[in-house]
Amino acid sequence: MQYAYFGGKIVPFEQAKVSVMTHALNYGTGIFEGIRAYYNPATKQLNVLFLKEHFRRLLSNSKMMFMKIDETLEQLCDITVELLRKENYSEDVYIRPLLYKSTSKIGISLKGVEDAITIFAAPMGDYLDTTKGIRVTVSSWRRIEDNAGPARAKMTGTYVGPALAKTEAIMNGYDEALVLTEAGHVCEGSAENLFIVRDKVVYTPPVYENILEGVTRKAIIALLQDELKLTVVERPIDRTELYICDEIFLTGTGAQVSSVAEVDHRVVGNGSIGPITAQLSKLYFDAVRGNNPKYQAWLTRI
Ligand SMILES: Cc1ncc(COP(=O)(O)O)c(C=O)c1O
């Protein structure tokens, strides 16, 4: 990682620095994105996945925080392409745009505070194991309610909850945490949306259950419906459904499609990657690696 977009231009990475008084650092007033770029060794091509969709979510969520920046959606996409061309990566990459309250001032009000955006990109392989099922646990930490802090935005401050949940899960010997809503319904993973399969019907929590409105979630629902011709139902999911369902998988930019083999010591299905998850995973990885012409529109060439 040699460069970052910072202060309105691409600069050497070491120059992308903020003051300790920065509003976002003190109060968690940043909104970030996570975007993947996939390198196809056969074609020697790096492609960014859902570039525009991620920046669109970032800009639309920024309204909640009274944020305003000079860069437009198109410019943010172009800057990311330019940054990646300069970095010249020939491996999979994770791109992190961070829009934040940049004023150095004590006081929490969001008004009269300046905003800035930085973008950087670092190499990244699998975030969770995608080759075999992972072991997860229901966390003792709950998902934040939308009225306590925006759950549908990737707000830096509200990631304290997922950070506590993930840490607890790892320290207790699991790969990932699943969090419940305050009402006790299954919400999502610490950094992934969740799907379960029961009798060949796929269920996922709806947007009013305090989930992050995942970019991958939307694409996965389309693949399940259009390619696998399955019914996808968005409805609240009970905790005990996790223990009796046929398949569970987690989706996200980082997680991609990750199968769950075990929840709280209960084996899911027969403990290996289930048939629907396996088919979906193949479809997803073919599309993101640029091996399915039908889904070229998901990708931006670098
Ligand atoms: C809490 C949370 N839920 C879900 C997701 C999946 O969202 P997306 O598919 O947009 O990456 C993420 C990852 O970014 C996340 O952090």
JSON list of C-alpha atoms and ligand atoms in Angstrom, two decimals, residues 32-35 54 57 94 143 151 154 159 162 188-194 211-218 251-255 284, ligand 1:
[
{"chain": "A", "resi": 32, "resn": "PHE", "atom": "CA", "xyz": [-17.00, 3.83, 5.85]},
{"chain": "A", "resi": 33, "resn": "GLU", "atom": "CA", "xyz": [-17.35, 1.36, 3.02]},
{"chain": "A", "resi": 34, "resn": "GLY", "atom": "CA", "xyz": [-15.67, -1.91, 2.26]},
{"chain": "A", "resi": 35, "resn": "ILE", "atom": "CA", "xyz": [-15.24, -2.72, -1.42]},
{"chain": "A", "resi": 54, "resn": "HIS", "atom": "CA", "xyz": [-20.90, 1.11, -2.48]},
{"chain": "A", "resi": 57, "resn": "ARG", "atom": "CA", "xyz": [-24.72, 3.74, -0.16]},
{"chain": "A", "resi": 94, "resn": "TYR", "atom": "CA", "xyz": [-9.92, -4.44, -0.16]},
{"chain": "A", "resi": 143, "resn": "ARG", "atom": "CA", "xyz": [-27.36, -5.42, 17.54]},
{"chain": "A", "resi": 151, "resn": "ALA", "atom": "CA", "xyz": [-27.83, 0.44, 12.04]},
{"chain": "A", "resi": 154, "resn": "LYS", "atom": "CA", "xyz": [-21.53, 1.71, 8.23]},
{"chain": "A", "resi": 159, "resn": "TYR", "atom": "CA", "xyz": [-18.92, -0.79, 14.98]},
{"chain": "A", "resi": 162, "resn": "PRO", "atom": "CA", "xyz": [-19.65, -5.85, 16.14]},
{"chain": "A", "resi": 188, "resn": "GLU", "atom": "CA", "xyz": [-26.73, -10.86, 11.19]},
{"chain": "A", "resi": 189, "resn": "GLY", "atom": "CA", "xyz": [-23.08, -11.78, 11.67]},
{"chain": "A", "resi": 190, "resn": "SER", "atom": "CA", "xyz": [-20.61, -9.29, 13.14]},
{"chain": "A", "resi": 191, "resn": "ALA", "atom": "CA", "xyz": [-19.83, -8.11, 9.60]},
{"chain": "A", "resi": 192, "resn": "GLU", "atom": "CA", "xyz": [-22.12, -10.19, 7.37]},
{"chain": "A", "resi": 193, "resn": "ASN", "atom": "CA", "xyz": [-25.76, -10.62, 6.44]},
{"chain": "A", "resi": 194, "resn": "LEU", "atom": "CA", "xyz": [-27.33, -13.96, 7.26]},
{"chain": "A", "resi": 211, "resn": "ILE", "atom": "CA", "xyz": [-29.47, -5.20, 9.58]},
{"chain": "A", "resi": 212, "resn": "LEU", "atom": "CA", "xyz": [-26.88, -3.46, 7.49]},
{"chain": "A", "resi": 213, "resn": "GLU", "atom": "CA", "xyz": [-28.45, -3.21, 4.05]},
{"chain": "A", "resi": 214, "resn": "GLY", "atom": "CA", "xyz": [-25.74, -5.25, 2.39]},
{"chain": "A", "resi": 215, "resn": "VAL", "atom": "CA", "xyz": [-24.71, -4.73, -1.21]},
{"chain": "A", "resi": 216, "resn": "THR", "atom": "CA", "xyz": [-23.81, -8.43, -1.38]},
{"chain": "A", "resi": 217, "resn": "ARG", "atom": "CA", "xyz": [-27.15, -9.40, 0.22]},
{"chain": "A", "resi": 218, "resn": "LYS", "atom": "CA", "xyz": [-29.01, -7.75, -2.64]},
{"chain": "A", "resi": 251, "resn": "THR", "atom": "CA", "xyz": [-22.69, -12.89, 2.93]},
{"chain": "A", "resi": 252, "resn": "GLY", "atom": "CA", "xyz": [-20.71, -9.68, 2.69]},
{"chain": "A", "resi": 253, "resn": "THR", "atom": "CA", "xyz": [-18.01, -7.92, 0.78]},
{"chain": "A", "resi": 254, "resn": "GLY", "atom": "CA", "xyz": [-15.40, -9.32, 3.16]},
{"chain": "A", "resi": 255, "resn": "ALA", "atom": "CA", "xyz": [-17.06, -12.66, 3.92]},
{"chain": "A", "resi": 284, "resn": "TYR", "atom": "CA", "xyz": [-20.97, -15.77, -6.87]},
{"chain": "B", "resi": 1, "resn": "LIG", "atom": "C1", "xyz": [-22.51, -5.35, 10.09]},
{"chain": "B", "resi": 1, "resn": "LIG", "atom": "C2", "xyz": [-22.42, -5.76, 8.65]},
{"chain": "B", "resi": 1, "resn": "LIG", "atom": "N1", "xyz": [-23.45, -6.41, 8.09]},
{"chain": "B", "resi": 1, "resn": "LIG", "atom": "C3", "xyz": [-23.43, -6.80, 6.80]},
{"chain": "B", "resi": 1, "resn": "LIG", "atom": "C4", "xyz": [-22.33, -6.55, 5.99]},
{"chain": "B", "resi": 1, "resn": "LIG", "atom": "C5", "xyz": [-22.35, -6.94, 4.54]},
{"chain": "B", "resi": 1, "resn": "LIG", "atom": "O1", "xyz": [-22.52, -5.80, 3.75]},
{"chain": "B", "resi": 1, "resn": "LIG", "atom": "P1", "xyz": [-21.96, -5.70, 2.26]},
{"chain": "B", "resi": 1, "resn": "LIG", "atom": "O2", "xyz": [-22.48, -6.86, 1.53]},
{"chain": "B", "resi": 1, "resn": "LIG", "atom": "O3", "xyz": [-22.48, -4.42, 1.75]},
{"chain": "B", "resi": 1, "resn": "LIG", "atom": "O4", "xyz": [-20.48, -5.72, 2.36]},
{"chain": "B", "resi": 1, "resn": "LIG", "atom": "C6", "xyz": [-21.22, -5.90, 6.53]},
{"chain": "B", "resi": 1, "resn": "LIG", "atom": "C7", "xyz": [-20.02, -5.68, 5.73]},
{"chain": "B", "resi": 1, "resn": "LIG", "atom": "O5", "xyz": [-19.72, -4.73, 5.19]},
{"chain": "B", "resi": 1, "resn": "LIG", "atom": "C8", "xyz": [-21.28, -5.48, 7.89]},
{"chain": "B", "resi": 1, "resn": "LIG", "atom": "O6", "xyz": [-20.25, -4.83, 8.43]}
]
